[in-house]
Amino acid sequence: MRWRHFLEGYSFVGLWIAGFFLFMAIPLGRSLYYSFQELKTSREGLIAEYVGTLHFRAAFTVDVNFLPLLRETMTTMLSHVPLVLVFAMICALLLNRHARGRMFFRGIFFLPVIIASGTILKKLMEQGAAQLPIFMQYDLYSKLRLFIPGDGLVTLLEYSDSLTLVMWDSGVQILIFLAGLQTISPQLYEAAKCDGATKWESFWKITFPMILPMVFVNTLFTMVNSFTKADNGVMNHLRTVVFSNNNYGYGSALGWIYFMMIFMLLGIVFLLFRKSLTSMEGRG
Amino acid sequence: MKEAPLDYVKRNISGRLEAGLRHSAAKRSKAIVSSLVYYFVLLSLSFVFVYPLLYMVSKSLMQSWDVADATVRWIPTRFSLYNYQVAFAEMKYWQGFLNSVVTSFGSAALQIVSCSLIGYGFARYRFPGYGLWLGLLVFTFLVPPQTIVVPLYMFFSDLGWINTHLPFVVPAAFGHGLQGALFVLIFIQFYRRLPGVLEEAARIDGAGHMRTYWQIMFPLGRPAMLVVFLFSSVWHWNDNFQPSTYLQLPPFYNLAQRMSGFYGKANMSAEQMSQSISAEAIGMAPTLINQIMAGVILSILPILLMYLFVQRYFVESVERSGIAGE
């Protein structure tokens, strides 16, 4: 009976395991192998020659593009992730309110999921269409002058200008937060209200702890997303190395360095969340 | 001086009533203000999201003289679909459309079937190696596709799959492909929330495990399916990395690739035009932004239309599919 249960389980997930070997484990192993080889195309196909850690050393010493691109990717990621999380959280809280027309607004807020993935946003950014010119141009400045004193205004407008990019990146995150907010029972808020908690207090005492797992998921997702985005410099560099220069061995090594970096960062995030997540377990 | 009991009661009641009325009036006006603020914030955020779309549509309808004219900001002087005709012909739209449909909707449909099956297995069964495989599933989600692109390219090229749709469709059928691991995780979450009573009833009635799944559980997975289908098709549609790796001959290009090609071409011809332009006209460098925007709109139009139709169900599904459990 037990064995039958095991077999039945494997009959469902066996497909994935087969795929894992074909499309993940074997390619990953081969890519690690290639990263220590010099691959040359010849009449008999590819010829591999063992070169040791040459490619890895070259990435940090010879390649002038790789390190700056890597640093740029890391810094944009570090500044980007907290902004996306905060913005997505605010949007999700707004959309979660029982107000008229929220279905309409939700439809609009998820538009970035449709448009902003991949190349299209990249093209739009090159044309300046993804950013709002109103923040810097038109007469918004002179109009706002009436309400806000001059000094802070310019920095505020500049900041809002870069914020639009953050907004365009947070479609899926809003969705995940919203789905998380829906799972919190309204009775909790009622009970807190009866005990005299303000909205602010009930956010930090109820909403935030309940939604912490989603914060974790979103952090992971945003990080992975920003590492593999179409306008990511490292990614484009890698593609040039592999497909324009046909330097397969070096490309594999770059891929592995990049992957290790990402993995280390994700590991740090995982450790940070681990404590708070384990204390949340058992809430069902 | 002692008050008459009736007076005391009267005074007390009217006082309380007044205070109560005052309180609720204050409350109401506060509610009005807060909902005004609420809608203002929502509307301004919505504007930011809709703005690029409006910008694209407006620019794509303009003719070259409108683009050059600073007084024309949003509304073109004459309505014409000329840019769309140019973009449509340049991109060889129908060919690209068909390629995109196969790679994105085909893969999305296969991912629904395979990821649902796999997700159900992870949600309902415990077997030796369960933790290991689940860990590897998350691991798969984290590996950037760039790391394994070289061996995968060689693998597919050995099989003779370059310039076919197979590199997109076959991994999808195994529950892999673009973001396959994420979709499996969504299905795991969804099936974990369904009560086990349904399957027990089916098993008691003598259905095997596969029949139970296909006839009872798979159809119940609709909310999760909708979410996965929308994400998968949209991401495949907009993806440029995989197609530009595996589809290398123009007839096999999908819409995103054609759009990129058209974009480069339009930019180049605009540059040539500005080189041949006489000295007086400097500062009026011609751009073909109107044609580019028409191309961009044409390339996302199919998924935009799809989103308009499924948007309602999509938002509901996200709530029910438990995309965010644990």
CSV table of C-alpha atoms in Angstrom, one decimal, chain A residues 3-24 26-28 30-32 34 39 46 87 90-91 93-120 122-124 126-135 138 164 167-168 170 172 174-180 182-183 213-214 216-217 220-221 224-225 227-228 230 235 238-239 242-243 248-249 251-252 255-256 258-259 262-263 266 283, chain B residues 31 34-35 38-39 41-53 55-56 73-74 114 117-122 124-130 133 136-156 158 161 170-171 173-177 179-182 184 193 203 208-210 213 227 230-231 234-235 237-242 244-245 248 256 259-260 263 267 289 292-293 296 299-300 303-304 307 311-312 314-316 318-319 322-326:
chain,number,residue,atom,x,y,z
A,3,TRP,CA,4.8,1.4,-2.2
A,4,ARG,CA,1.7,2.0,-4.3
A,5,HIS,CA,1.4,5.5,-2.8
A,6,PHE,CA,5.0,6.2,-3.6
A,7,LEU,CA,4.6,5.0,-7.2
A,8,GLU,CA,1.5,7.0,-7.7
A,9,GLY,CA,3.3,10.1,-6.5
A,10,TYR,CA,6.2,9.5,-8.9
A,11,SER,CA,3.8,8.9,-11.7
A,12,PHE,CA,2.7,12.6,-11.3
A,13,VAL,CA,6.1,14.2,-10.7
A,14,GLY,CA,8.1,11.8,-12.9
A,15,LEU,CA,7.5,14.0,-15.9
A,16,TRP,CA,9.1,17.0,-14.1
A,17,ILE,CA,12.0,14.9,-12.9
A,18,ALA,CA,12.7,13.7,-16.5
A,19,GLY,CA,12.5,17.3,-17.7
A,20,PHE,CA,14.8,18.4,-14.9
A,21,PHE,CA,17.6,16.1,-16.1
A,22,LEU,CA,17.1,17.0,-19.7
A,23,PHE,CA,16.7,20.7,-19.5
A,24,MET,CA,18.3,21.6,-16.2
A,26,ILE,CA,22.6,18.0,-17.7
A,27,PRO,CA,22.9,21.5,-19.3
A,28,LEU,CA,24.0,22.9,-16.0
A,30,ARG,CA,27.8,20.7,-19.2
A,31,SER,CA,28.0,24.4,-18.8
A,32,LEU,CA,30.2,24.0,-15.7
A,34,TYR,CA,32.6,24.1,-20.7
A,39,LEU,CA,35.8,25.4,-27.3
A,46,LEU,CA,33.3,21.4,-31.4
A,87,PHE,CA,5.3,50.5,-3.9
A,90,ILE,CA,0.9,50.4,-1.0
A,91,CYS,CA,-0.8,49.6,-4.3
A,93,LEU,CA,-3.4,47.9,0.2
A,94,LEU,CA,-5.2,50.5,-1.9
A,95,LEU,CA,-6.7,47.9,-4.2
A,96,ASN,CA,-7.8,45.7,-1.4
A,97,ARG,CA,-10.2,48.3,0.0
A,98,HIS,CA,-13.8,47.6,-0.7
A,99,ALA,CA,-14.6,50.6,-2.8
A,100,ARG,CA,-16.6,51.1,-6.0
A,101,GLY,CA,-14.6,50.6,-9.2
A,102,ARG,CA,-11.8,48.6,-7.7
A,103,MET,CA,-12.1,46.0,-10.3
A,104,PHE,CA,-11.6,48.6,-12.9
A,105,PHE,CA,-8.5,49.9,-11.1
A,106,ARG,CA,-7.1,46.4,-10.7
A,107,GLY,CA,-7.4,45.9,-14.4
A,108,ILE,CA,-5.3,49.0,-15.0
A,109,PHE,CA,-2.8,48.2,-12.3
A,110,PHE,CA,-2.0,44.9,-13.8
A,111,LEU,CA,-1.4,46.4,-17.3
A,112,PRO,CA,2.4,46.5,-16.7
A,113,VAL,CA,2.3,42.7,-16.4
A,114,ILE,CA,1.1,42.6,-20.0
A,115,ILE,CA,3.1,45.5,-21.5
A,116,ALA,CA,6.2,45.8,-19.3
A,117,SER,CA,7.7,42.4,-19.7
A,118,GLY,CA,10.6,42.0,-22.1
A,119,THR,CA,11.7,44.1,-25.0
A,120,ILE,CA,8.7,46.4,-25.4
A,122,LYS,CA,13.1,48.5,-23.2
A,123,LYS,CA,12.1,50.1,-26.5
A,124,LEU,CA,9.7,52.4,-24.7
A,126,GLU,CA,14.7,54.3,-25.2
A,127,GLN,CA,12.0,56.5,-26.6
A,128,GLY,CA,11.3,58.0,-23.2
A,129,ALA,CA,7.7,56.9,-23.2
A,130,ALA,CA,7.8,54.8,-20.1
A,131,GLN,CA,8.8,57.7,-18.0
A,132,LEU,CA,6.4,60.5,-17.5
A,133,PRO,CA,7.7,63.7,-19.0
A,134,ILE,CA,5.1,65.7,-17.0
A,135,PHE,CA,7.3,65.4,-13.9
A,138,TYR,CA,5.2,71.1,-19.1
A,164,THR,CA,7.8,55.5,-12.7
A,167,MET,CA,6.0,51.2,-10.8
A,168,TRP,CA,6.3,49.6,-14.2
A,170,SER,CA,5.8,45.9,-9.8
A,172,VAL,CA,3.3,40.8,-10.4
A,174,ILE,CA,1.1,43.9,-6.5
A,175,LEU,CA,-0.8,40.8,-7.5
A,176,ILE,CA,1.0,38.5,-5.0
A,177,PHE,CA,0.5,41.0,-2.2
A,178,LEU,CA,-3.2,41.4,-3.1
A,179,ALA,CA,-3.7,37.7,-3.1
A,180,GLY,CA,-2.0,37.5,0.3
A,182,GLN,CA,-7.3,38.4,0.7
A,183,THR,CA,-6.3,35.5,2.9
A,213,PRO,CA,5.7,35.2,3.6
A,214,MET,CA,4.6,37.2,0.6
A,216,PHE,CA,9.7,36.9,1.1
A,217,VAL,CA,8.3,35.6,-2.1
A,220,LEU,CA,12.9,36.6,-4.4
A,221,PHE,CA,10.8,37.3,-7.4
A,224,VAL,CA,15.4,37.1,-9.9
A,225,ASN,CA,13.4,39.3,-12.2
A,227,PHE,CA,18.7,39.7,-12.8
A,228,THR,CA,17.2,38.3,-15.9
A,230,ALA,CA,15.8,42.2,-21.0
A,235,MET,CA,22.7,39.5,-19.8
A,238,LEU,CA,26.8,37.4,-22.1
A,239,ARG,CA,24.8,37.1,-25.3
A,242,VAL,CA,28.4,33.7,-26.8
A,243,PHE,CA,26.5,34.4,-30.1
A,248,TYR,CA,31.2,29.4,-25.7
A,249,GLY,CA,33.7,28.5,-23.0
A,251,GLY,CA,30.3,32.6,-22.0
A,252,SER,CA,29.7,29.6,-19.8
A,255,GLY,CA,27.2,32.5,-16.8
A,256,TRP,CA,28.5,30.6,-13.8
A,258,TYR,CA,26.7,35.5,-12.5
A,259,PHE,CA,24.8,32.5,-11.2
A,262,ILE,CA,22.8,35.6,-7.6
A,263,PHE,CA,22.8,32.5,-5.5
A,266,LEU,CA,19.4,34.9,-2.6
A,283,ARG,CA,-0.6,29.4,11.5
B,31,ALA,CA,-15.2,59.4,5.3
B,34,SER,CA,-10.7,59.9,2.8
B,35,SER,CA,-12.5,58.5,-0.2
B,38,TYR,CA,-8.3,57.5,-2.1
B,39,TYR,CA,-9.7,58.0,-5.6
B,41,VAL,CA,-4.4,58.5,-5.5
B,42,LEU,CA,-5.8,55.7,-7.5
B,43,LEU,CA,-6.6,57.8,-10.5
B,44,SER,CA,-3.1,59.4,-10.6
B,45,LEU,CA,-1.4,56.0,-10.3
B,46,SER,CA,-3.7,54.7,-13.0
B,47,PHE,CA,-2.6,57.6,-15.2
B,48,VAL,CA,1.0,56.6,-14.8
B,49,PHE,CA,0.2,53.1,-15.9
B,50,VAL,CA,-2.0,54.1,-18.9
B,51,TYR,CA,0.2,57.0,-20.0
B,52,PRO,CA,2.7,55.0,-22.1
B,53,LEU,CA,-0.2,53.4,-23.9
B,55,TYR,CA,1.6,58.1,-25.7
B,56,MET,CA,2.1,55.2,-28.1
B,73,ARG,CA,1.1,67.3,-28.6
B,74,TRP,CA,-1.5,64.6,-28.4
B,114,SER,CA,2.1,19.5,-17.4
B,117,LEU,CA,-0.1,17.3,-13.2
B,118,ILE,CA,3.2,17.9,-11.5
B,119,GLY,CA,1.8,20.4,-9.0
B,120,TYR,CA,-0.9,17.9,-8.0
B,121,GLY,CA,1.7,15.2,-7.4
B,122,PHE,CA,3.7,17.5,-5.1
B,124,ARG,CA,-1.0,15.4,-2.5
B,125,TYR,CA,1.8,12.8,-2.3
B,126,ARG,CA,4.7,12.2,0.0
B,127,PHE,CA,7.3,9.9,-1.3
B,128,PRO,CA,11.0,9.2,-0.7
B,129,GLY,CA,13.0,12.1,-2.1
B,130,TYR,CA,10.1,14.5,-1.8
B,133,TRP,CA,12.8,17.3,-5.6
B,136,LEU,CA,15.4,21.3,-6.8
B,137,LEU,CA,12.1,22.8,-8.1
B,138,VAL,CA,12.8,26.0,-6.2
B,139,PHE,CA,16.4,25.8,-7.4
B,140,THR,CA,15.2,25.6,-11.0
B,141,PHE,CA,13.2,28.7,-10.5
B,142,LEU,CA,16.4,30.6,-9.4
B,143,VAL,CA,18.8,29.5,-12.1
B,144,PRO,CA,19.0,32.3,-14.7
B,145,PRO,CA,18.3,30.9,-18.2
B,146,GLN,CA,21.6,32.6,-19.3
B,147,THR,CA,23.7,30.2,-17.3
B,148,ILE,CA,22.5,27.1,-19.3
B,149,VAL,CA,21.9,28.7,-22.6
B,150,VAL,CA,25.1,27.4,-24.3
B,151,PRO,CA,24.6,23.7,-23.6
B,152,LEU,CA,20.9,23.9,-24.2
B,153,TYR,CA,21.6,25.6,-27.6
B,154,MET,CA,24.1,22.8,-28.5
B,155,PHE,CA,21.6,20.2,-27.3
B,156,PHE,CA,18.8,21.6,-29.5
B,158,ASP,CA,22.3,18.5,-32.2
B,161,TRP,CA,15.6,21.9,-33.5
B,170,VAL,CA,9.0,20.4,-25.7
B,171,PRO,CA,10.4,21.8,-22.4
B,173,ALA,CA,5.4,19.8,-22.1
B,174,PHE,CA,7.8,18.6,-19.3
B,175,GLY,CA,6.8,21.4,-17.0
B,176,HIS,CA,9.9,23.3,-17.7
B,177,GLY,CA,10.5,26.1,-20.2
B,179,GLN,CA,9.2,30.1,-15.6
B,180,GLY,CA,7.9,26.5,-15.6
B,181,ALA,CA,9.0,26.0,-12.0
B,182,LEU,CA,7.0,29.1,-10.8
B,184,VAL,CA,4.4,24.3,-10.8
B,193,ARG,CA,-6.0,24.1,-0.5
B,203,ARG,CA,-11.3,6.4,-5.0
B,208,GLY,CA,-7.7,4.9,-10.3
B,209,HIS,CA,-5.3,7.7,-9.3
B,210,MET,CA,-4.9,9.0,-12.8
B,213,TYR,CA,-6.9,13.4,-11.2
B,227,VAL,CA,-3.4,32.7,-14.0
B,230,LEU,CA,-2.1,34.4,-18.9
B,231,PHE,CA,1.4,34.7,-17.3
B,234,VAL,CA,2.3,36.9,-22.0
B,235,TRP,CA,5.9,36.2,-20.9
B,237,TRP,CA,5.0,36.6,-26.2
B,238,ASN,CA,7.2,39.3,-24.9
B,239,ASP,CA,10.4,37.2,-24.4
B,240,ASN,CA,13.2,38.1,-26.7
B,241,PHE,CA,16.1,36.0,-25.2
B,242,GLN,CA,15.0,32.5,-26.1
B,244,SER,CA,16.6,35.2,-30.6
B,245,THR,CA,18.7,32.2,-29.5
B,248,GLN,CA,17.7,32.6,-36.3
B,256,ALA,CA,8.9,40.6,-30.6
B,259,MET,CA,9.5,44.5,-33.8
B,260,SER,CA,13.1,44.8,-32.7
B,263,TYR,CA,12.9,49.3,-34.7
B,267,ASN,CA,16.2,54.2,-36.6
B,289,ILE,CA,9.0,57.3,-33.9
B,292,ILE,CA,8.1,52.5,-34.4
B,293,MET,CA,5.2,53.1,-32.0
B,296,VAL,CA,5.1,48.3,-30.9
B,299,SER,CA,3.2,43.5,-31.7
B,300,ILE,CA,1.4,43.7,-28.3
B,303,ILE,CA,-2.1,40.0,-25.9
B,304,LEU,CA,-3.6,43.3,-25.0
B,307,TYR,CA,-6.1,40.7,-21.4
B,311,GLN,CA,-9.0,40.6,-17.1
B,312,ARG,CA,-12.1,40.2,-15.0
B,314,PHE,CA,-8.0,36.9,-14.0
B,315,VAL,CA,-8.2,39.1,-11.0
B,316,GLU,CA,-10.8,36.9,-9.4
B,318,VAL,CA,-5.6,35.3,-8.6
B,319,GLU,CA,-7.5,35.6,-5.4
B,322,GLY,CA,-3.8,31.0,-3.8
B,323,ILE,CA,-0.9,32.2,-5.8
B,324,ALA,CA,0.6,33.6,-2.7
B,325,GLY,CA,0.3,30.8,-0.1
B,326,GLU,CA,3.1,30.2,2.4
